[in-house]
CSV table of C-alpha atoms in Angstrom, one decimal:
chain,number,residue,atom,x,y,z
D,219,UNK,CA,-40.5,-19.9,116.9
D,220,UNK,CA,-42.1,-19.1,120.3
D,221,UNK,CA,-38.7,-19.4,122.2
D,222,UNK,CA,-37.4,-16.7,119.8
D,223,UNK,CA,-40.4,-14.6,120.1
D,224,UNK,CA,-39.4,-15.0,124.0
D,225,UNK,CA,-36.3,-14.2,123.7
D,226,UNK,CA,-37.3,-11.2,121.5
D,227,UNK,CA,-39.4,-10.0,124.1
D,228,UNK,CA,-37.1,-10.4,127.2
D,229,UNK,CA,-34.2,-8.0,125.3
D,230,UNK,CA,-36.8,-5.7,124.7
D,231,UNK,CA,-37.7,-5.0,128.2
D,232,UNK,CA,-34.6,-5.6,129.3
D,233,UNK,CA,-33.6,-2.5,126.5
D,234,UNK,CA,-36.5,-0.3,128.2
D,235,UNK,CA,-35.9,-0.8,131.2
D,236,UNK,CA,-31.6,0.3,130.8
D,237,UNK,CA,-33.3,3.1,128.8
D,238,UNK,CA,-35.3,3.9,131.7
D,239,UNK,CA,-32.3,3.8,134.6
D,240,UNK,CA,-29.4,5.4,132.5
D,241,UNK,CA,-31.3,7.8,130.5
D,242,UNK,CA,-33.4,9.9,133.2
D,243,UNK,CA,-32.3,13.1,132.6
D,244,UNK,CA,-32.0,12.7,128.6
D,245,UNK,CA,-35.0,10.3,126.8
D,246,UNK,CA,-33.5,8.6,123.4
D,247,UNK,CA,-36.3,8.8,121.2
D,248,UNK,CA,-37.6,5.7,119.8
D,249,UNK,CA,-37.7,5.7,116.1
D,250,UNK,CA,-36.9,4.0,112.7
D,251,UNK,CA,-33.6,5.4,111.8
D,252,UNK,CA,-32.4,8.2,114.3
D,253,UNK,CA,-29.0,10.2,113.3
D,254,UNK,CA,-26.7,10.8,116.7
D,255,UNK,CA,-23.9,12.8,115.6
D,256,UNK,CA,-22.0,13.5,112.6
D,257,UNK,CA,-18.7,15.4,111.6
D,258,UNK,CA,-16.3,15.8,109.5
D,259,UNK,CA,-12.9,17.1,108.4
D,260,UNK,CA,-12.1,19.2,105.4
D,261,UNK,CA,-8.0,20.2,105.2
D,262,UNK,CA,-5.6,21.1,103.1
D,263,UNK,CA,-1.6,20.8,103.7
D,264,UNK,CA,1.3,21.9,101.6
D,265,UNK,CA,5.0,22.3,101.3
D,266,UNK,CA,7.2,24.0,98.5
D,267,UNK,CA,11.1,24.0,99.3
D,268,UNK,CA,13.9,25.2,96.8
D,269,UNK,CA,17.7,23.7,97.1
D,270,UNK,CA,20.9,24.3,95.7
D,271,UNK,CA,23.8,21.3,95.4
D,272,UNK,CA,27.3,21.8,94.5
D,273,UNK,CA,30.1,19.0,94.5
D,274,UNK,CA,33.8,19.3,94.2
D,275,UNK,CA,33.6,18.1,90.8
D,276,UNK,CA,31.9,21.0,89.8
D,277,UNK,CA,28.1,19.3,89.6
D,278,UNK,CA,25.4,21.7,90.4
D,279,UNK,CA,21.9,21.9,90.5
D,280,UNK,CA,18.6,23.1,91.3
D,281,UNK,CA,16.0,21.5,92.7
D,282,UNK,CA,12.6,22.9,93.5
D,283,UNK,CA,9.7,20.4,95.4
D,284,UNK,CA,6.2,20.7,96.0
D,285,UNK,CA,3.5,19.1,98.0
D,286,UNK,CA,-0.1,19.3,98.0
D,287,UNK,CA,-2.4,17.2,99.7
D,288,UNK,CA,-5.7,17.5,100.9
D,289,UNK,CA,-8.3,15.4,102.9
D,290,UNK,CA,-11.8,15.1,103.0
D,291,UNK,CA,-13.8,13.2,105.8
D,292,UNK,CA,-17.0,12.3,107.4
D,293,UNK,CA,-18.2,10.1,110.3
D,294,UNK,CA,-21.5,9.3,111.3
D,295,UNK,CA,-23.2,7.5,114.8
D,296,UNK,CA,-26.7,6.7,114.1
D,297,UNK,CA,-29.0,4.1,115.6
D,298,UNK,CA,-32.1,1.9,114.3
D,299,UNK,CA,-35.1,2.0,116.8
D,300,UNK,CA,-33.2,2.4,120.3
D,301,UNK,CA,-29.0,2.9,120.4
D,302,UNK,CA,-29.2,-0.2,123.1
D,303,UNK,CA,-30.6,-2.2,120.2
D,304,UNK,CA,-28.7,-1.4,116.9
D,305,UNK,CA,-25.9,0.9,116.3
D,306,UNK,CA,-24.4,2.2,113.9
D,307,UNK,CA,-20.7,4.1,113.2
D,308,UNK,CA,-19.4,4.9,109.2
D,309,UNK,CA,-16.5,6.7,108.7
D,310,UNK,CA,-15.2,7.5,105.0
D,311,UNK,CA,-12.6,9.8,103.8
D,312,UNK,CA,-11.0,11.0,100.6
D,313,UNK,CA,-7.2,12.1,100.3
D,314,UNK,CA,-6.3,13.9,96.8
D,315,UNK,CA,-2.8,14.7,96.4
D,316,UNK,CA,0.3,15.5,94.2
D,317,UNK,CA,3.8,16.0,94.3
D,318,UNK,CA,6.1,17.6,91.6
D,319,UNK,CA,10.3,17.9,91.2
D,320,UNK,CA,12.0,19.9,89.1
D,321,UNK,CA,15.7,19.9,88.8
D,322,UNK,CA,17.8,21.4,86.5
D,323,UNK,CA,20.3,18.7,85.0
D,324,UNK,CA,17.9,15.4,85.5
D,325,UNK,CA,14.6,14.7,84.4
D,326,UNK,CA,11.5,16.0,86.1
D,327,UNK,CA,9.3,13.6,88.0
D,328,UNK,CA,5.6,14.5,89.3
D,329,UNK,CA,3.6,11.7,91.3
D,330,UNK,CA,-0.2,11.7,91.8
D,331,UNK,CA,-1.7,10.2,94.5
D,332,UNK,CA,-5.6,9.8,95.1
D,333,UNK,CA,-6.8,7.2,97.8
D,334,UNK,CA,-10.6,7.2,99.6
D,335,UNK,CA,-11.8,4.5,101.9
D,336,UNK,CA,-14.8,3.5,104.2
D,337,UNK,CA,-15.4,1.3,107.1
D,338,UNK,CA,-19.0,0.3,109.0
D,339,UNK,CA,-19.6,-1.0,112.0
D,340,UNK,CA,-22.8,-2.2,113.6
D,341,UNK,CA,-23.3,-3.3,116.8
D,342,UNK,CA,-26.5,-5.4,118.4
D,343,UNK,CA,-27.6,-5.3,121.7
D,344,UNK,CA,-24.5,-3.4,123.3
D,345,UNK,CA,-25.5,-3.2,126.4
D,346,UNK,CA,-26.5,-6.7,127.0
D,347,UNK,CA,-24.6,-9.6,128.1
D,348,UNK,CA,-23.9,-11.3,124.8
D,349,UNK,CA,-23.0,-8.3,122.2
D,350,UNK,CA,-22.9,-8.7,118.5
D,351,UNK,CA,-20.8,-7.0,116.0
D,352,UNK,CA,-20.4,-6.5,112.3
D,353,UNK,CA,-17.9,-4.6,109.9
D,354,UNK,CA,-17.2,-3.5,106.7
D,355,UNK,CA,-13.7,-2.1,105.0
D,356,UNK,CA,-12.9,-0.2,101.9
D,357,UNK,CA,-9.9,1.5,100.8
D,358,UNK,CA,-8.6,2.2,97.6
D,359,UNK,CA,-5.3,3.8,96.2
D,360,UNK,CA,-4.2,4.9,93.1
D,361,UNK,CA,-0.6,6.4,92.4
D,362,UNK,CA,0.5,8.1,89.3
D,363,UNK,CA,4.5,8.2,88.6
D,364,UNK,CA,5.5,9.5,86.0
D,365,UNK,CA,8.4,7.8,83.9
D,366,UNK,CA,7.5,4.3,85.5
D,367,UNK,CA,4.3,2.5,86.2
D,368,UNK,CA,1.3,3.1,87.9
D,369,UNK,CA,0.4,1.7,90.8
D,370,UNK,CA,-3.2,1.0,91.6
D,371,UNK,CA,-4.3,-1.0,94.8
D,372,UNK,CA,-8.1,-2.0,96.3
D,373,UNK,CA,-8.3,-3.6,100.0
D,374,UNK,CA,-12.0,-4.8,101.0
D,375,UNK,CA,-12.8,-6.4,104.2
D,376,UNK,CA,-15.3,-7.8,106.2
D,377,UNK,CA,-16.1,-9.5,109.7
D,378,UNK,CA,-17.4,-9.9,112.7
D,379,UNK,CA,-18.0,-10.8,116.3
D,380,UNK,CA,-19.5,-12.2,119.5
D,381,UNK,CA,-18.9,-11.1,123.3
D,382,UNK,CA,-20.3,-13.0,126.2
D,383,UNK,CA,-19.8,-10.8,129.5
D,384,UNK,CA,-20.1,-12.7,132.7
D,385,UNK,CA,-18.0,-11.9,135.7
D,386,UNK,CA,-16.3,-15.5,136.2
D,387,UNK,CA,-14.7,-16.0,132.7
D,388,UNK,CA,-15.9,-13.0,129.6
D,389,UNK,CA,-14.9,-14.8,126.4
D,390,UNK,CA,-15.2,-13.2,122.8
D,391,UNK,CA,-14.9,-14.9,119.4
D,392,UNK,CA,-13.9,-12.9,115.9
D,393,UNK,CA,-13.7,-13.3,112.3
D,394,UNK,CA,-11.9,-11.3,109.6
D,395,UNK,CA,-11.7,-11.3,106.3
D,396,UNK,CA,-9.4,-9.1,104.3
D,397,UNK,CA,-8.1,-9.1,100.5
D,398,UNK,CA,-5.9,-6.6,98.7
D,399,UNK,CA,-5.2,-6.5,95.3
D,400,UNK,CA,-2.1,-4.5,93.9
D,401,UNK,CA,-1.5,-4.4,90.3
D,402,UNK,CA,1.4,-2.3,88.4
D,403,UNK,CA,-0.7,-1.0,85.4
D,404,UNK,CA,1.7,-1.3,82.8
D,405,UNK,CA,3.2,-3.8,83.7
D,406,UNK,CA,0.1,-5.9,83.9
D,407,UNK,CA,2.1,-7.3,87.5
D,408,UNK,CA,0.2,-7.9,90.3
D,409,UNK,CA,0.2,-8.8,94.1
D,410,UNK,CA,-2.9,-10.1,95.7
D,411,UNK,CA,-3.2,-11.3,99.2
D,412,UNK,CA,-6.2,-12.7,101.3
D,413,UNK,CA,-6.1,-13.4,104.7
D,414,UNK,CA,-8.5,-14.5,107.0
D,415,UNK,CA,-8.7,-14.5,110.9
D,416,UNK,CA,-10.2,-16.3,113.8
D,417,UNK,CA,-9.8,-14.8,117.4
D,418,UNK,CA,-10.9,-16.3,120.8
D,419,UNK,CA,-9.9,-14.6,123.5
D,420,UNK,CA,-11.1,-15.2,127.4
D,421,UNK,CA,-10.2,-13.6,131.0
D,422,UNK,CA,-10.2,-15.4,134.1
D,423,UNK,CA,-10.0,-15.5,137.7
D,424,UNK,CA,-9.9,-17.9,140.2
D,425,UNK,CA,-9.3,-16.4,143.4
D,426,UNK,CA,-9.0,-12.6,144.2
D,427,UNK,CA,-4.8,-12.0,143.4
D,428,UNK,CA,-4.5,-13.9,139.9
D,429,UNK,CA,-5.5,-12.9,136.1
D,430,UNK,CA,-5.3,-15.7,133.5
D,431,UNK,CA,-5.6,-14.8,129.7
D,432,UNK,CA,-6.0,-17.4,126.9
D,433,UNK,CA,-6.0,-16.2,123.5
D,434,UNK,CA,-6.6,-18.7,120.1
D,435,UNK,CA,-5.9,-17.5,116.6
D,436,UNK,CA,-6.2,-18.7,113.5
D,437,UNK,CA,-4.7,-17.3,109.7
D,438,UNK,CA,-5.2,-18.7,106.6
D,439,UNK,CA,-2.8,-16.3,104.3
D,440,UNK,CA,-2.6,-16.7,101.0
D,441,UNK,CA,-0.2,-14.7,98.8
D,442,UNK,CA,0.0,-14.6,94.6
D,443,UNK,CA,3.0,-12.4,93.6
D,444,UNK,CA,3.4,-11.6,89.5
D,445,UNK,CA,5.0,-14.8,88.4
D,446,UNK,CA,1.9,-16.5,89.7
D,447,UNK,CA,3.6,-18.0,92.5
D,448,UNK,CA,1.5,-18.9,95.4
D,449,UNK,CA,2.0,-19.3,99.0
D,450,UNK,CA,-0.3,-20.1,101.6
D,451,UNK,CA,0.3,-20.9,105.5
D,452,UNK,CA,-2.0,-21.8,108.0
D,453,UNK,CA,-0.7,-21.1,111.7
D,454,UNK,CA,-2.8,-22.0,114.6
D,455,UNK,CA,-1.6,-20.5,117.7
D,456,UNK,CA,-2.3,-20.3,121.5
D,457,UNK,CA,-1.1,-17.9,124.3
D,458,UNK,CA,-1.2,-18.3,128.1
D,459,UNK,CA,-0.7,-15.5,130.3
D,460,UNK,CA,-0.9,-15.6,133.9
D,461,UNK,CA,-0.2,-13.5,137.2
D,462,UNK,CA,-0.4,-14.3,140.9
D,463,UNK,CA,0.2,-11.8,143.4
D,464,UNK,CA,1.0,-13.4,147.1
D,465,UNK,CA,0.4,-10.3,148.6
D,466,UNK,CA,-1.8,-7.5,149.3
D,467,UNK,CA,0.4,-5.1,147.8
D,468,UNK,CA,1.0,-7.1,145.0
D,469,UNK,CA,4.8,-6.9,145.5
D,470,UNK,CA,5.8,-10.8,145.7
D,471,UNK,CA,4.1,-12.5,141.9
D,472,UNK,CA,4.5,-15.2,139.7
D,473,UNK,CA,4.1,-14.8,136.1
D,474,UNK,CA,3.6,-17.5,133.5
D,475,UNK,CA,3.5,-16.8,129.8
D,476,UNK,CA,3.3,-19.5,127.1
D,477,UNK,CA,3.1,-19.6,123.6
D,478,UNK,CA,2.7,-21.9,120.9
D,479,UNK,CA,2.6,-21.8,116.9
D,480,UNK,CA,1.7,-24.4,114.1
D,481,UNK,CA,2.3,-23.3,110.4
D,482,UNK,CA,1.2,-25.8,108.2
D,483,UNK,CA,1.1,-25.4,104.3
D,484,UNK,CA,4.2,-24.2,101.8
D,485,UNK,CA,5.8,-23.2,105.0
D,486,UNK,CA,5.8,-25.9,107.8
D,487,UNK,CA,7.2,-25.5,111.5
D,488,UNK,CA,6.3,-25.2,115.1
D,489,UNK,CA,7.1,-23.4,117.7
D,490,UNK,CA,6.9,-23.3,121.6
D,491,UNK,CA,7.7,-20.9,124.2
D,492,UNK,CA,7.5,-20.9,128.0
D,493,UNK,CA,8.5,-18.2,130.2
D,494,UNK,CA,8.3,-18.3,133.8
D,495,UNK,CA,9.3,-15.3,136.5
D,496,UNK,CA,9.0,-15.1,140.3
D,497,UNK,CA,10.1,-12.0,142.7
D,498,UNK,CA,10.0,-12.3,146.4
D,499,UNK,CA,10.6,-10.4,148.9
D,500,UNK,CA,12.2,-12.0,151.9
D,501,UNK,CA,13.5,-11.1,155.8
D,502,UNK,CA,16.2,-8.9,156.2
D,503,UNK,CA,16.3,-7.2,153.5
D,504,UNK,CA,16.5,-9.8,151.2
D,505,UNK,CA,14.4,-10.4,148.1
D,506,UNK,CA,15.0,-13.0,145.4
D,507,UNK,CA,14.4,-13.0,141.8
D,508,UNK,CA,14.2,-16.1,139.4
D,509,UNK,CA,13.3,-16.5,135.7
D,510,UNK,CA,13.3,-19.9,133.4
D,511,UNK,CA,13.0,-19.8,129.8
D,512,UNK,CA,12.3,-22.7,127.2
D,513,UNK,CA,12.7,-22.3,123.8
D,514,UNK,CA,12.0,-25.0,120.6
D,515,UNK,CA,11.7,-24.3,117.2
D,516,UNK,CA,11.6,-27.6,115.1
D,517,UNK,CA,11.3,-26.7,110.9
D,518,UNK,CA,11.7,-29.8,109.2
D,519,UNK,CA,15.4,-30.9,109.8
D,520,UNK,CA,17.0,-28.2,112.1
D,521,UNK,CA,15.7,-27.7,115.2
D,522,UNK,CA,16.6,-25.5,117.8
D,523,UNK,CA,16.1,-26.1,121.9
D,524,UNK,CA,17.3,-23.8,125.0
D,525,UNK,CA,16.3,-23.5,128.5
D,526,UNK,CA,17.8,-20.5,130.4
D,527,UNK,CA,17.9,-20.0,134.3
D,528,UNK,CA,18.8,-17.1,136.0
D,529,UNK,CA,18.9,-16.8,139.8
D,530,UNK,CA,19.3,-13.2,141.7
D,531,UNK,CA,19.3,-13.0,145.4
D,532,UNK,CA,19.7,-9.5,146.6
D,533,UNK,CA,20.3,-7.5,149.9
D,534,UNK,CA,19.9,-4.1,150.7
D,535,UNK,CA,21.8,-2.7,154.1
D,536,UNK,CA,21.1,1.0,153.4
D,537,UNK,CA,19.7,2.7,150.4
D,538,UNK,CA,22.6,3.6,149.0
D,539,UNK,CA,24.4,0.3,148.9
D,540,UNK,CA,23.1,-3.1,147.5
D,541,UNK,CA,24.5,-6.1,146.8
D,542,UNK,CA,23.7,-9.5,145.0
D,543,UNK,CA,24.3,-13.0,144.1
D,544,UNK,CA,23.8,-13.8,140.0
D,545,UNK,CA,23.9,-17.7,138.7
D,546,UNK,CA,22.9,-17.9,135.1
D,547,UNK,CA,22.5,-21.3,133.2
D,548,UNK,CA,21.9,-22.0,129.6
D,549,UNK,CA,21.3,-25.2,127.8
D,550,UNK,CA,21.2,-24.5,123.9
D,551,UNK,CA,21.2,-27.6,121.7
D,552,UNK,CA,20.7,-27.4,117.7
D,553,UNK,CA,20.3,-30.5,115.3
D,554,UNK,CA,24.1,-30.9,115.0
D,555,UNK,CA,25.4,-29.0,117.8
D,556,UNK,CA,25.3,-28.6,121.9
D,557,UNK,CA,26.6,-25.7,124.0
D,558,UNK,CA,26.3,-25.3,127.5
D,559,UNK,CA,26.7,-22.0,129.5
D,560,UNK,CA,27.3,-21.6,133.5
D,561,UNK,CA,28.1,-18.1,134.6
D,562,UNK,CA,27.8,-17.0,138.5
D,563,UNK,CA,28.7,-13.2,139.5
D,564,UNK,CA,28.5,-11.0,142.7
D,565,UNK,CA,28.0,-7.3,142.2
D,566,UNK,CA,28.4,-4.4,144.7
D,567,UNK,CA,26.4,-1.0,143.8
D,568,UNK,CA,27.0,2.1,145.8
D,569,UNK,CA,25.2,5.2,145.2
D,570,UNK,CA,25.6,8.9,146.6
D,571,UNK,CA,24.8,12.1,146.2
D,572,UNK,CA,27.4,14.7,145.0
D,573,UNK,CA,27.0,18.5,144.1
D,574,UNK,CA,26.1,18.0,140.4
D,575,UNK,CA,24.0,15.1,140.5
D,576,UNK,CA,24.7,11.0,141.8
């Protein structure tokens, strides 16, 4: 309890203090609940067109369309005691609207269309090191049609998050939670989905020309359609992505990007990618470029392999005129099948200028 009390303490100063530095010329107040700003949007939009359609086999007729929608919104920045401590951002909106068609030889139709939503978000301590989040969704959607079923849908959310800035490796970790149920009123058919979402994502550097990015995710999705189906896939998946410059002017890199999936569940299959790409520059005019590719998708039964290499060496003698080496080799094997690729080309490109452009 005393290490929290502490710790308690130690963010408070360190809150008063930032105050202190970045807020000389304008003092925050200190208080309960203080409101920051808050705006809003009221609009109105619509559209009315007439048209007439005649066909060789003498059908005609009229149709007239109209459009009116309007929209409704406020947003809100507030804070609890100090902005540095707790903040908070709401922003909810309202959008009425209808639509109406009239022909002459067909049935009308007229459609009616009402949806509002909200969302929250608080953050703790944002201008500390570690920085907390929360969130909150609404949105709802109701569509009137007439001569077929309505359509009434609700999607609710929550989350958050936690961010630890440092200047060797900054790493932040997410959760989301969403669900949206869809039901066709008459019908009594419905479509409800729930999805939830773990993010890790980190920079890093370990000398002064490279950036590394790792990113982790994981989905449970579940799905329920109107035969009471369900489906439900779990895919755990990481990314690597990485650049190293060999130069100053960061004209001669390597890149690296790699990416892996695992669906587990009604669905099952993995999947791996690795791409690799290197530009240098070399004497003489010279430069070089050189990619590899790996591909593997294995679902069950079939699976599916293929590395692909493509070399470029290329020389400039004046601007105008280049010229290159190509050598491209692919390796593409299935469960029941191979195939192998070799193709090498030389190019020639000449550019000039002429009165009315190159």
């Amino acid at each position: 309890m005393k290490t929290l009390e502490t710790y308690f303490k130690l963010v408070m100063i360190l809150i008063s203090t930032n105050n202190l530095v970045f807020t000389q010329n304008y003092k925050v107040p200190i208080k309960f609940w203080g409101l920051q700003s808050i705006n809003g949007i009221i609009g109105v939009e619509g559209e009315y067109k007439t048209q007439k359609m005649k066909l060789r086999s003498d059908y005609s007729d009229n149709l007239k369309s109209s459009i009116l929608v309007g929209q409704i919104g406020l947003n809100t920045q507030s804070y609890f005691y100090h902005p540095n401590l707790i903040s908070l951002e709401t922003e909810m909106e309202y959008n009425p609207g209808t639509q109406k068609d009239v022909y002459l030889v067909i049935p009308d139709r007229s459609d009616v269309n009402t949806g509002e939503r909200a969302r929250g978000l608080i953050t703790f301590l944002r201008t500390q090191p570690v920085i907390v989040s929360g969130n909150v969704n609404y949105a709802h959607l109701y569509t009137n049609r007439e001569y077929a079923t309505n359509i009434e849908s609700f999607n609710t959310g929550f989350g958050g998050g936690i961010r630890y800035r440092n200047s060797f490796a900054p790493i932040s970790v997410s959760y989301q939670n969403e669900k949206i149920d869809q039901r066709e009123l008459q019908t009594k058919r419905k479509y409800l989905t729930e999805r939830q979402n773990v993010r890790i994502n980190s920079e890093a550097s370990f000398w002064e020309k490279d950036n590394n990015r790792f990113t982790y995710t994981f989905d449970d999705y579940k799905r329920q359609y109107y035969s009471n189906t369900k489906i439900e896939s779990k895919i755990s998946s990481f990314s690597l992505n990485s650049n190293v410059n060999f130069d100053s002017s960061n004209t001669n890199t390597l890149s690296s990007n790699i990416y892996y999936s695992l669906n587990s569940g009604d669905i099952e299959y993995n999947r791996l990618q690795i791409n690799e790409n290197l530009y240098v520059e070399l004497q003489s005019n010279f430069n070089y470029s050189g990619n590899y590719n790996f591909f593997n998708f294995d679902q069950n039964r079939p699976n599916t392999k293929q590395h692909t290499i493509t070399n470029k060496l290329e020389h400039e003698l004046y601007k105008s005129l280049r010229t290159h080496l190509f050598y491209e080799y692919i390796n593409s094997s299935q469960t029941f099948s191979n195939e192998y690729i070799n193709t090498v080309g030389i190019g020639i490109s000449y550019t000039k200028k002429i009165p009315f452009g190159v």
